[in-house]
PDB file of C-alpha atoms (C1' of nucleotides) in Angstrom:
ATOM      1  CA  MET A   1      42.607-142.768  22.973  1.00 92.00           C
ATOM      2  CA  SER A   2      39.425-143.473  24.852  1.00 96.00           C
ATOM      3  CA  TYR A   3      38.144-146.719  26.284  1.00 98.00           C
ATOM      4  CA  SER A   4      34.799-148.258  27.128  1.00 98.00           C
ATOM      5  CA  ILE A   5      34.267-149.326  30.704  1.00 98.00           C
ATOM      6  CA  ALA A   6      34.797-152.944  29.687  1.00 98.00           C
ATOM      7  CA  GLU A   7      38.121-152.083  28.071  1.00 98.00           C
ATOM      8  CA  ALA A   8      39.169-149.941  31.037  1.00 98.00           C
ATOM      9  CA  ALA A   9      38.323-152.829  33.339  1.00 98.00           C
ATOM     10  CA  ARG A  10      40.376-155.228  31.247  1.00 98.00           C
ATOM     11  CA  ARG A  11      43.338-152.876  31.171  1.00 98.00           C
ATOM     12  CA  SER A  12      43.257-151.917  34.837  1.00 98.00           C
ATOM     13  CA  GLY A  13      42.503-155.366  36.162  1.00 97.00           C
ATOM     14  CA  LEU A  14      39.535-153.981  38.094  1.00 98.00           C
ATOM     15  CA  SER A  15      35.967-155.093  37.565  1.00 98.00           C
ATOM     16  CA  ILE A  16      33.409-152.897  35.829  1.00 98.00           C
ATOM     17  CA  ASP A  17      31.542-152.639  39.098  1.00 98.00           C
ATOM     18  CA  THR A  18      34.686-151.564  40.888  1.00 98.00           C
ATOM     19  CA  LEU A  19      35.327-148.829  38.324  1.00 98.00           C
ATOM     20  CA  ARG A  20      31.865-147.400  38.892  1.00 98.00           C
ATOM     21  CA  TYR A  21      32.303-147.834  42.635  1.00 98.00           C
ATOM     22  CA  TYR A  22      35.626-145.941  42.601  1.00 98.00           C
ATOM     23  CA  GLU A  23      33.939-143.140  40.737  1.00 98.00           C
ATOM     24  CA  ARG A  24      31.076-142.982  43.229  1.00 98.00           C
ATOM     25  CA  ILE A  25      33.407-142.726  46.181  1.00 98.00           C
ATOM     26  CA  LYS A  26      35.499-140.109  44.374  1.00 97.00           C
ATOM     27  CA  LEU A  27      38.673-142.102  43.913  1.00 97.00           C
ATOM     28  CA  LEU A  28      38.309-141.392  40.244  1.00 97.00           C
ATOM     29  CA  ASP A  29      37.110-138.213  38.577  1.00 97.00           C
ATOM     30  CA  PRO A  30      34.029-138.856  36.458  1.00 98.00           C
ATOM     31  CA  PRO A  31      35.380-139.845  33.051  1.00 98.00           C
ATOM     32  CA  ALA A  32      34.143-138.277  29.817  1.00 98.00           C
ATOM     33  CA  ARG A  33      30.969-139.668  28.259  1.00 98.00           C
ATOM     34  CA  ASP A  34      30.281-140.612  24.651  1.00 96.00           C
ATOM     35  CA  THR A  35      27.201-139.359  22.779  1.00 95.00           C
ATOM     36  CA  ALA A  36      25.106-142.160  24.254  1.00 96.00           C
ATOM     37  CA  GLY A  37      26.091-141.249  27.802  1.00 96.00           C
ATOM     38  CA  ARG A  38      28.515-144.143  28.247  1.00 98.00           C
ATOM     39  CA  ARG A  39      31.808-143.660  30.085  1.00 98.00           C
ATOM     40  CA  ALA A  40      34.843-143.015  27.893  1.00 98.00           C
ATOM     41  CA  TYR A  41      38.060-143.424  29.882  1.00 98.00           C
ATOM     42  CA  SER A  42      41.143-141.489  28.758  1.00 98.00           C
ATOM     43  CA  ASP A  43      44.754-142.628  28.893  1.00 98.00           C
ATOM     44  CA  ASP A  44      45.160-140.299  31.847  1.00 98.00           C
ATOM     45  CA  ASP A  45      42.276-142.038  33.603  1.00 98.00           C
ATOM     46  CA  LEU A  46      43.958-145.373  32.943  1.00 98.00           C
ATOM     47  CA  GLY A  47      47.270-144.080  34.250  1.00 98.00           C
ATOM     48  CA  TRP A  48      45.664-142.896  37.449  1.00 98.00           C
ATOM     49  CA  LEU A  49      43.847-146.213  37.810  1.00 98.00           C
ATOM     50  CA  GLY A  50      47.165-147.972  37.406  1.00 98.00           C
ATOM     51  CA  PHE A  51      48.672-145.955  40.211  1.00 98.00           C
ATOM     52  CA  LEU A  52      45.598-146.473  42.382  1.00 98.00           C
ATOM     53  CA  THR A  53      45.869-150.223  42.011  1.00 98.00           C
ATOM     54  CA  LYS A  54      49.504-150.001  43.085  1.00 98.00           C
ATOM     55  CA  LEU A  55      48.482-148.077  46.179  1.00 98.00           C
ATOM     56  CA  ARG A  56      45.799-150.657  46.815  1.00 98.00           C
ATOM     57  CA  THR A  57      48.350-153.441  46.469  1.00 98.00           C
ATOM     58  CA  THR A  58      50.429-151.792  49.164  1.00 98.00           C
ATOM     59  CA  GLY A  59      47.416-152.066  51.441  1.00 97.00           C
ATOM     60  CA  MET A  60      46.589-148.381  51.491  1.00 98.00           C
ATOM     61  CA  PRO A  61      43.003-148.015  52.739  1.00 98.00           C
ATOM     62  CA  ILE A  62      40.497-146.381  50.420  1.00 98.00           C
ATOM     63  CA  LYS A  63      40.199-143.502  52.864  1.00 97.00           C
ATOM     64  CA  SER A  64      43.820-142.532  52.250  1.00 97.00           C
ATOM     65  CA  MET A  65      43.567-143.064  48.523  1.00 98.00           C
ATOM     66  CA  ARG A  66      40.619-140.697  48.566  1.00 98.00           C
ATOM     67  CA  GLU A  67      42.674-138.138  50.393  1.00 97.00           C
ATOM     68  CA  TYR A  68      45.439-138.448  47.831  1.00 98.00           C
ATOM     69  CA  ALA A  69      42.922-138.200  44.984  1.00 98.00           C
ATOM     70  CA  SER A  70      41.358-135.141  46.514  1.00 97.00           C
ATOM     71  CA  LEU A  71      44.745-133.454  46.978  1.00 97.00           C
ATOM     72  CA  ARG A  72      45.600-134.125  43.361  1.00 96.00           C
ATOM     73  CA  ARG A  73      42.590-132.029  42.398  1.00 95.00           C
ATOM     74  CA  HIS A  74      43.968-129.117  44.417  1.00 94.00           C
ATOM     75  CA  GLY A  75      46.974-128.771  42.166  1.00 91.00           C
ATOM     76  CA  VAL A  76      50.566-128.017  42.936  1.00 92.00           C
ATOM     77  CA  ALA A  77      49.888-126.431  46.329  1.00 93.00           C
ATOM     78  CA  SER A  78      49.094-129.892  47.699  1.00 95.00           C
ATOM     79  CA  ALA A  79      52.289-131.510  46.430  1.00 95.00           C
ATOM     80  CA  GLY A  80      53.943-131.417  49.840  1.00 94.00           C
ATOM     81  CA  ARG A  81      51.092-133.242  51.539  1.00 95.00           C
ATOM     82  CA  ARG A  82      50.889-135.734  48.689  1.00 97.00           C
ATOM     83  CA  LYS A  83      54.572-136.474  48.940  1.00 97.00           C
ATOM     84  CA  ALA A  84      54.207-136.925  52.702  1.00 96.00           C
ATOM     85  CA  LEU A  85      51.444-139.481  52.128  1.00 96.00           C
ATOM     86  CA  LEU A  86      53.657-141.422  49.735  1.00 97.00           C
ATOM     87  CA  VAL A  87      56.654-141.280  52.057  1.00 97.00           C
ATOM     88  CA  ASP A  88      54.449-142.596  54.817  1.00 97.00           C
ATOM     89  CA  GLN A  89      53.170-145.402  52.642  1.00 97.00           C
ATOM     90  CA  ARG A  90      56.703-146.193  51.544  1.00 98.00           C
ATOM     91  CA  ARG A  91      57.674-146.689  55.162  1.00 97.00           C
ATOM     92  CA  SER A  92      54.684-148.899  55.825  1.00 97.00           C
ATOM     93  CA  VAL A  93      55.438-151.036  52.756  1.00 98.00           C
ATOM     94  CA  ALA A  94      59.058-151.465  53.826  1.00 98.00           C
ATOM     95  CA  GLU A  95      57.856-152.538  57.272  1.00 97.00           C
ATOM     96  CA  ARG A  96      55.405-154.957  55.765  1.00 98.00           C
ATOM     97  CA  ILE A  97      58.114-156.499  53.602  1.00 98.00           C
ATOM     98  CA  ALA A  98      60.321-156.993  56.654  1.00 98.00           C
ATOM     99  CA  GLU A  99      57.437-158.546  58.551  1.00 98.00           C
ATOM    100  CA  LEU A 100      56.680-160.920  55.692  1.00 98.00           C
ATOM    101  CA  GLN A 101      60.338-161.815  55.444  1.00 98.00           C
ATOM    102  CA  GLY A 102      60.205-162.833  59.088  1.00 98.00           C
ATOM    103  CA  CYS A 103      57.167-165.012  58.405  1.00 98.00           C
ATOM    104  CA  LEU A 104      58.955-166.550  55.445  1.00 98.00           C
ATOM    105  CA  ASP A 105      61.788-167.584  57.731  1.00 98.00           C
ATOM    106  CA  ILE A 106      59.349-169.205  60.134  1.00 98.00           C
ATOM    107  CA  LEU A 107      57.618-171.025  57.294  1.00 98.00           C
ATOM    108  CA  ASP A 108      60.971-172.262  56.032  1.00 98.00           C
ATOM    109  CA  TYR A 109      61.825-173.519  59.465  1.00 97.00           C
ATOM    110  CA  LYS A 110      58.491-175.334  59.803  1.00 97.00           C
ATOM    111  CA  ILE A 111      58.770-176.816  56.332  1.00 97.00           C
ATOM    112  CA  GLU A 112      62.265-178.059  57.072  1.00 96.00           C
ATOM    113  CA  ASN A 113      60.897-179.681  60.208  1.00 94.00           C
ATOM    114  CA  TYR A 114      58.343-181.564  58.184  1.00 93.00           C
ATOM    115  CA  GLU A 115      61.145-182.653  55.875  1.00 93.00           C
ATOM    116  CA  ARG A 116      63.207-183.856  58.809  1.00 92.00           C
ATOM    117  CA  VAL A 117      60.212-185.849  60.003  1.00 85.00           C
ATOM    118  CA  GLU A 118      59.907-187.420  56.576  1.00 82.00           C
ATOM    119  CA  GLN A 119      63.578-188.352  56.650  1.00 83.00           C
ATOM    120  CA  LYS A 120      63.201-189.846  60.098  1.00 74.00           C
ATOM    121  CA  VAL A 121      60.302-192.001  59.019  1.00 74.00           C
ATOM    122  CA  LEU A 122      62.330-193.285  56.082  1.00 73.00           C
ATOM    123  CA  GLY A 123      65.508-193.822  58.113  1.00 71.00           C
ATOM    124  CA  ILE A 124      64.231-195.378  61.311  1.00 66.00           C
ATOM    125  CA  GLU A 125      61.745-197.719  59.776  1.00 60.00           C
ATOM    126  CA  PRO A 126      63.300-198.901  56.523  1.00 57.00           C
ATOM    127  CA  GLY A 127      61.322-201.212  54.272  1.00 50.00           C
ATOM    128  CA  ARG A 128      57.926-200.131  55.616  1.00 49.00           C
ATOM    129  CA  GLU A 129      54.834-200.095  53.463  1.00 51.00           C
ATOM    130  CA  GLU A 130      55.128-196.343  52.771  1.00 49.00           C
ATOM    131  CA  ILE A 131      58.237-197.052  50.728  1.00 44.00           C
ATOM    132  CA  SER A 132      57.228-200.081  48.713  1.00 43.00           C
ATOM    133  CA  ALA A 133      53.480-199.489  48.404  1.00 41.00           C
TER     134      ALA A 133
ATOM    135  CA  MET B   1      52.454-172.341  83.224  1.00 92.00           C
ATOM    136  CA  SER B   2      48.897-171.283  82.646  1.00 96.00           C
ATOM    137  CA  TYR B   3      47.524-167.889  81.723  1.00 98.00           C
ATOM    138  CA  SER B   4      44.274-166.006  82.118  1.00 98.00           C
ATOM    139  CA  ILE B   5      42.589-164.852  78.954  1.00 98.00           C
ATOM    140  CA  ALA B   6      43.808-161.302  79.631  1.00 98.00           C
ATOM    141  CA  GLU B   7      47.383-162.522  79.941  1.00 98.00           C
ATOM    142  CA  ALA B   8      47.064-164.717  76.848  1.00 98.00           C
ATOM    143  CA  ALA B   9      45.729-161.724  74.945  1.00 98.00           C
ATOM    144  CA  ARG B  10      48.630-159.583  76.086  1.00 98.00           C
ATOM    145  CA  ARG B  11      51.172-162.220  75.135  1.00 97.00           C
ATOM    146  CA  SER B  12      49.669-163.101  71.786  1.00 98.00           C
ATOM    147  CA  GLY B  13      48.835-159.571  70.750  1.00 97.00           C
ATOM    148  CA  LEU B  14      45.248-160.625  70.056  1.00 98.00           C
ATOM    149  CA  SER B  15      42.247-159.165  71.835  1.00 98.00           C
ATOM    150  CA  ILE B  16      40.291-161.121  74.421  1.00 98.00           C
ATOM    151  CA  ASP B  17      37.335-161.138  72.052  1.00 98.00           C
ATOM    152  CA  THR B  18      39.495-162.488  69.267  1.00 98.00           C
ATOM    153  CA  LEU B  19      40.757-165.316  71.472  1.00 98.00           C
ATOM    154  CA  ARG B  20      37.191-166.388  72.231  1.00 98.00           C
ATOM    155  CA  TYR B  21      36.289-165.928  68.590  1.00 98.00           C
ATOM    156  CA  TYR B  22      39.180-168.152  67.454  1.00 98.00           C
ATOM    157  CA  GLU B  23      38.024-170.796  69.859  1.00 98.00           C
ATOM    158  CA  ARG B  24      34.454-170.602  68.591  1.00 98.00           C
ATOM    159  CA  ILE B  25      35.516-171.068  64.985  1.00 98.00           C
ATOM    160  CA  LYS B  26      37.836-173.915  65.969  1.00 97.00           C
ATOM    161  CA  LEU B  27      41.146-172.270  65.206  1.00 98.00           C
ATOM    162  CA  LEU B  28      42.066-172.985  68.755  1.00 97.00           C
ATOM    163  CA  ASP B  29      41.235-176.053  70.821  1.00 97.00           C
ATOM    164  CA  PRO B  30      39.216-175.127  73.899  1.00 98.00           C
ATOM    165  CA  PRO B  31      41.811-174.348  76.563  1.00 98.00           C
ATOM    166  CA  ALA B  32      41.680-175.821  80.065  1.00 98.00           C
ATOM    167  CA  ARG B  33      39.452-174.144  82.635  1.00 98.00           C
ATOM    168  CA  ASP B  34      40.217-173.215  86.220  1.00 96.00           C
ATOM    169  CA  THR B  35      37.917-174.156  89.108  1.00 95.00           C
ATOM    170  CA  ALA B  36      35.731-171.136  88.424  1.00 96.00           C
ATOM    171  CA  GLY B  37      35.264-172.102  84.777  1.00 96.00           C
ATOM    172  CA  ARG B  38      37.620-169.462  83.445  1.00 98.00           C
ATOM    173  CA  ARG B  39      39.952-170.241  80.547  1.00 98.00           C
ATOM    174  CA  ALA B  40      43.494-171.212  81.487  1.00 98.00           C
ATOM    175  CA  TYR B  41      45.786-171.104  78.478  1.00 98.00           C
ATOM    176  CA  SER B  42      48.869-173.345  78.452  1.00 98.00           C
ATOM    177  CA  ASP B  43      52.278-172.579  76.977  1.00 98.00           C
ATOM    178  CA  ASP B  44      51.346-174.893  74.136  1.00 97.00           C
ATOM    179  CA  ASP B  45      48.221-172.851  73.504  1.00 98.00           C
ATOM    180  CA  LEU B  46      50.349-169.717  73.446  1.00 98.00           C
ATOM    181  CA  GLY B  47      52.807-171.307  71.044  1.00 98.00           C
ATOM    182  CA  TRP B  48      50.042-172.265  68.670  1.00 98.00           C
ATOM    183  CA  LEU B  49      48.559-168.790  68.934  1.00 98.00           C
ATOM    184  CA  GLY B  50      51.956-167.374  68.060  1.00 98.00           C
ATOM    185  CA  PHE B  51      52.145-169.495  64.949  1.00 98.00           C
ATOM    186  CA  LEU B  52      48.557-168.636  64.034  1.00 98.00           C
ATOM    187  CA  THR B  53      49.314-164.938  64.199  1.00 98.00           C
ATOM    188  CA  LYS B  54      52.267-165.500  61.888  1.00 98.00           C
ATOM    189  CA  LEU B  55      50.009-167.262  59.414  1.00 98.00           C
ATOM    190  CA  ARG B  56      47.547-164.416  59.743  1.00 98.00           C
ATOM    191  CA  THR B  57      50.315-161.908  59.081  1.00 98.00           C
ATOM    192  CA  THR B  58      51.101-163.705  55.848  1.00 98.00           C
ATOM    193  CA  GLY B  59      47.502-163.092  54.815  1.00 97.00           C
ATOM    194  CA  MET B  60      46.347-166.673  55.146  1.00 98.00           C
ATOM    195  CA  PRO B  61      42.537-166.670  55.291  1.00 98.00           C
ATOM    196  CA  ILE B  62      40.897-168.079  58.405  1.00 98.00           C
ATOM    197  CA  LYS B  63      39.429-170.867  56.292  1.00 97.00           C
ATOM    198  CA  SER B  64      42.927-172.210  55.558  1.00 97.00           C
ATOM    199  CA  MET B  65      44.094-171.713  59.107  1.00 98.00           C
ATOM    200  CA  ARG B  66      41.108-173.764  60.188  1.00 98.00           C
ATOM    201  CA  GLU B  67      42.100-176.487  57.786  1.00 97.00           C
ATOM    202  CA  TYR B  68      45.622-176.504  59.171  1.00 98.00           C
ATOM    203  CA  ALA B  69      44.294-176.539  62.735  1.00 98.00           C
ATOM    204  CA  SER B  70      41.990-179.406  61.945  1.00 97.00           C
ATOM    205  CA  LEU B  71      44.798-181.413  60.315  1.00 97.00           C
ATOM    206  CA  ARG B  72      46.961-180.887  63.357  1.00 96.00           C
ATOM    207  CA  ARG B  73      44.310-182.687  65.377  1.00 94.00           C
ATOM    208  CA  HIS B  74      44.582-185.677  63.058  1.00 94.00           C
ATOM    209  CA  GLY B  75      48.146-186.346  64.071  1.00 91.00           C
ATOM    210  CA  VAL B  76      51.109-187.466  62.058  1.00 92.00           C
ATOM    211  CA  ALA B  77      49.072-188.907  59.187  1.00 92.00           C
ATOM    212  CA  SER B  78      48.202-185.377  58.125  1.00 95.00           C
ATOM    213  CA  ALA B  79      51.778-184.117  58.111  1.00 95.00           C
ATOM    214  CA  GLY B  80      52.069-184.294  54.323  1.00 94.00           C
ATOM    215  CA  ARG B  81      48.995-182.166  53.766  1.00 95.00           C
ATOM    216  CA  ARG B  82      50.090-179.732  56.439  1.00 97.00           C
ATOM    217  CA  LYS B  83      53.484-179.360  54.844  1.00 97.00           C
ATOM    218  CA  ALA B  84      51.813-178.801  51.470  1.00 96.00           C
ATOM    219  CA  LEU B  85      49.728-175.990  52.957  1.00 96.00           C
ATOM    220  CA  LEU B  86      52.834-174.332  54.348  1.00 97.00           C
ATOM    221  CA  VAL B  87      54.761-174.734  51.099  1.00 97.00           C
ATOM    222  CA  ASP B  88      51.849-173.140  49.300  1.00 97.00           C
ATOM    223  CA  GLN B  89      51.741-170.279  51.743  1.00 97.00           C
ATOM    224  CA  ARG B  90      55.494-169.863  51.466  1.00 98.00           C
ATOM    225  CA  ARG B  91      55.113-169.392  47.741  1.00 97.00           C
ATOM    226  CA  SER B  92      52.323-166.881  48.157  1.00 97.00           C
ATOM    227  CA  VAL B  93      54.352-164.893  50.690  1.00 98.00           C
ATOM    228  CA  ALA B  94      57.353-164.802  48.385  1.00 98.00           C
ATOM    229  CA  GLU B  95      55.093-163.540  45.586  1.00 97.00           C
ATOM    230  CA  ARG B  96      53.606-160.910  47.833  1.00 98.00           C
ATOM    231  CA  ILE B  97      57.046-159.693  48.836  1.00 98.00           C
ATOM    232  CA  ALA B  98      58.041-159.364  45.187  1.00 98.00           C
ATOM    233  CA  GLU B  99      54.823-157.505  44.443  1.00 98.00           C
ATOM    234  CA  LEU B 100      55.385-155.125  47.335  1.00 98.00           C
ATOM    235  CA  GLN B 101      58.971-154.599  46.231  1.00 98.00           C
ATOM    236  CA  GLY B 102      57.621-153.498  42.850  1.00 98.00           C
ATOM    237  CA  CYS B 103      55.272-151.051  44.553  1.00 98.00           C
ATOM    238  CA  LEU B 104      58.145-149.758  46.638  1.00 98.00           C
ATOM    239  CA  ASP B 105      60.048-148.964  43.461  1.00 98.00           C
ATOM    240  CA  ILE B 106      57.076-147.054  42.080  1.00 98.00           C
ATOM    241  CA  LEU B 107      56.676-145.133  45.313  1.00 98.00           C
ATOM    242  CA  ASP B 108      60.368-144.259  45.258  1.00 98.00           C
ATOM    243  CA  TYR B 109      60.051-143.021  41.716  1.00 97.00           C
ATOM    244  CA  LYS B 110      57.019-140.878  42.566  1.00 97.00           C
ATOM    245  CA  ILE B 111      58.675-139.494  45.683  1.00 97.00           C
ATOM    246  CA  GLU B 112      61.778-138.592  43.700  1.00 97.00           C
ATOM    247  CA  ASN B 113      59.532-136.804  41.244  1.00 95.00           C
ATOM    248  CA  TYR B 114      58.091-134.697  44.021  1.00 93.00           C
ATOM    249  CA  GLU B 115      61.616-133.929  45.120  1.00 93.00           C
ATOM    250  CA  ARG B 116      62.572-132.890  41.613  1.00 92.00           C
ATOM    251  CA  VAL B 117      59.558-130.589  41.527  1.00 85.00           C
ATOM    252  CA  GLU B 118      60.638-129.035  44.813  1.00 82.00           C
ATOM    253  CA  GLN B 119      64.113-128.407  43.388  1.00 83.00           C
ATOM    254  CA  LYS B 120      62.655-126.876  40.256  1.00 75.00           C
ATOM    255  CA  VAL B 121      60.524-124.449  42.227  1.00 74.00           C
ATOM    256  CA  LEU B 122      63.560-123.332  44.193  1.00 73.00           C
ATOM    257  CA  GLY B 123      65.841-123.053  41.155  1.00 70.00           C
ATOM    258  CA  ILE B 124      63.686-121.464  38.470  1.00 66.00           C
ATOM    259  CA  GLU B 125      61.957-118.866  40.565  1.00 60.00           C
ATOM    260  CA  PRO B 126      64.539-117.593  42.999  1.00 57.00           C
ATOM    261  CA  GLY B 127      63.469-115.014  45.539  1.00 49.00           C
ATOM    262  CA  ARG B 128      59.761-115.684  45.208  1.00 47.00           C
ATOM    263  CA  GLU B 129      57.347-115.333  48.074  1.00 51.00           C
ATOM    264  CA  GLU B 130      57.359-119.080  48.802  1.00 48.00           C
ATOM    265  CA  ILE B 131      60.957-118.744  49.866  1.00 43.00           C
ATOM    266  CA  SER B 132      60.910-115.575  51.918  1.00 42.00           C
ATOM    267  CA  ALA B 133      57.352-115.726  53.305  1.00 41.00           C
TER     268      ALA B 133
ATOM    269  C1'  DA C   1      27.424-158.277 103.217  1.00 56.95           C
ATOM    270  C1'  DT C   2      28.124-155.835  99.288  1.00 56.95           C
ATOM    271  C1'  DT C   3      30.902-154.060  95.911  1.00 56.95           C
ATOM    272  C1'  DT C   4      34.292-154.572  92.488  1.00 56.95           C
ATOM    273  C1'  DG C   5      36.534-156.453  88.596  1.00 56.95           C
ATOM    274  C1'  DA C   6      37.626-160.185  85.644  1.00 56.95           C
ATOM    275  C1'  DC C   7      35.505-163.470  83.426  1.00 56.95           C
ATOM    276  C1'  DC C   8      31.476-166.138  81.202  1.00 56.95           C
ATOM    277  C1'  DT C   9      27.677-166.958  77.230  1.00 56.95           C
ATOM    278  C1'  DG C  10      24.978-166.409  72.891  1.00 56.95           C
ATOM    279  C1'  DG C  11      24.053-163.334  69.720  1.00 56.95           C
ATOM    280  C1'  DA C  12      24.031-158.889  67.338  1.00 56.95           C
ATOM    281  C1'  DG C  13      26.646-155.190  65.155  1.00 56.95           C
ATOM    282  C1'  DT C  14      30.648-153.078  62.564  1.00 56.95           C
ATOM    283  C1'  DG C  15      33.807-151.541  58.804  1.00 56.95           C
ATOM    284  C1'  DC C  16      35.797-152.511  54.715  1.00 56.95           C
ATOM    285  C1'  DA C  17      35.838-153.222  49.908  1.00 56.95           C
ATOM    286  C1'  DC C  18      33.543-154.616  46.898  1.00 56.95           C
ATOM    287  C1'  DT C  19      29.600-157.222  44.124  1.00 56.95           C
ATOM    288  C1'  DC C  20      25.112-157.941  42.573  1.00 56.95           C
ATOM    289  C1'  DC C  21      20.476-156.657  41.144  1.00 56.95           C
ATOM    290  C1'  DA C  22      16.239-154.679  38.910  1.00 56.95           C
ATOM    291  C1'  DG C  23      14.669-151.956  35.719  1.00 56.95           C
ATOM    292  C1'  DG C  24      15.815-148.910  32.001  1.00 56.95           C
ATOM    293  C1'  DT C  25      18.313-146.733  27.630  1.00 56.95           C
ATOM    294  C1'  DC C  26      21.132-147.027  23.395  1.00 56.95           C
ATOM    295  C1'  DG C  27      22.955-148.342  18.886  1.00 56.95           C
ATOM    296  C1'  DT C  28      24.010-151.848  15.715  1.00 56.95           C
ATOM    297  C1'  DA C  29      23.009-156.582  13.353  1.00 56.95           C
ATOM    298  C1'  DG C  30      19.718-159.547  11.175  1.00 56.95           C
TER     299       DG C  30
ATOM    300  C1'  DC D   1      11.439-153.371  13.303  1.00 56.95           C
ATOM    301  C1'  DT D   2      12.759-156.055  16.831  1.00 56.95           C
ATOM    302  C1'  DA D   3      16.239-158.420  19.214  1.00 56.95           C
ATOM    303  C1'  DC D   4      20.592-158.251  21.315  1.00 56.95           C
ATOM    304  C1'  DG D   5      24.427-156.849  23.973  1.00 56.95           C
ATOM    305  C1'  DA D   6      26.733-153.312  26.333  1.00 56.95           C
ATOM    306  C1'  DC D   7      25.952-149.861  29.067  1.00 56.95           C
ATOM    307  C1'  DC D   8      23.307-146.869  32.594  1.00 56.95           C
ATOM    308  C1'  DT D   9      21.300-145.771  37.674  1.00 56.95           C
ATOM    309  C1'  DG D  10      20.329-146.151  42.712  1.00 56.95           C
ATOM    310  C1'  DG D  11      20.303-149.209  46.046  1.00 56.95           C
ATOM    311  C1'  DA D  12      20.708-153.658  48.340  1.00 56.95           C
ATOM    312  C1'  DG D  13      23.563-157.648  49.495  1.00 56.95           C
ATOM    313  C1'  DT D  14      28.003-160.202  50.483  1.00 56.95           C
ATOM    314  C1'  DG D  15      32.143-162.139  52.877  1.00 56.95           C
ATOM    315  C1'  DC D  16      35.582-161.434  55.950  1.00 56.95           C
ATOM    316  C1'  DA D  17      37.441-160.803  60.412  1.00 56.95           C
ATOM    317  C1'  DC D  18      36.544-159.219  64.014  1.00 56.95           C
ATOM    318  C1'  DT D  19      34.151-156.315  67.963  1.00 56.95           C
ATOM    319  C1'  DC D  20      30.618-155.178  71.019  1.00 56.95           C
ATOM    320  C1'  DC D  21      26.700-155.999  74.046  1.00 56.95           C
ATOM    321  C1'  DA D  22      23.391-157.573  77.716  1.00 56.95           C
ATOM    322  C1'  DG D  23      22.840-160.172  81.306  1.00 56.95           C
ATOM    323  C1'  DG D  24      24.981-163.334  84.397  1.00 56.95           C
ATOM    324  C1'  DT D  25      28.688-165.893  87.657  1.00 56.95           C
ATOM    325  C1'  DC D  26      32.424-165.947  90.769  1.00 56.95           C
ATOM    326  C1'  DA D  27      36.253-164.791  94.137  1.00 56.95           C
ATOM    327  C1'  DA D  28      38.738-161.489  96.535  1.00 56.95           C
ATOM    328  C1'  DA D  29      38.721-156.804  98.795  1.00 56.95           C
ATOM    329  C1'  DT D  30      36.379-153.371 101.894  1.00 56.95           C
TER     330       DT D  30
END
DNA sequence: ATTTGACCTGGAGTGCACTCCAGGTCGTAG
DNA sequence: CTACGACCTGGAGTGCACTCCAGGTCAAAT
């Protein structure tokens, strides 16, 4: 199957402008064109876009995604380097998750504090206007 | 205790420029000054900076951090809104963790694929130049 | 007394990742 | 046949979060 840029945008969750931008900066090989010169994205293109958006979600900078994209074009000889990039990113994602988990704990603690304050207000000053009104 | 801007930067992990920037955009109340007009950060300032950097780590935009900072200045009456902001951020962090976990799974799958390819190369073509040379 | 180094200010500059725009070309629908 | 909508191009503009700079002050060290 082949998809118009609008359809590719819908399916990838990227904007039309971003698709053209990714092509300009060589994240994406130029897709095929229809007879009128309009882009016709293949399923392969969509698959690659899907993976790219995953990499983006992990916070990989465009620079590194470009490197990965460029290696992909150099075939099987580059597989080792590509794997190394992914292993590296895997490590950074795991670190990020741990870091966020730590922040989650702090947020929980702060939120609980606010709840304790609410309880205090209710307990120490019973029958105040906050309760009835 | 009170700390020079260099010391506050070291302790908070922010740069000196970022500390002044945060003050300019009202993330941080202007700290005390010493006799020579230099900033003298208090332990309270440092504590708030620590929490700010946690919020930043969670990806909270400066706009929201400013809102939280501004509410803090309005005392206990703003506690409800402050708590709501944190609860909201808690949710967004939990979502982000789940999203990253999904990406981690995809990375693992891709990495395993590369490993399978490596195995294949070794198994199917034994004694080839890649192995000896 | 002067040099050094840390600090000050207001404002300009940077890098990233888009996002928007003007002006133009197609192909189908009325 | 013309009007419309989707698409095209090169290039400019945007928002965010810093980061850097020039020119100046101040206190301690030589």
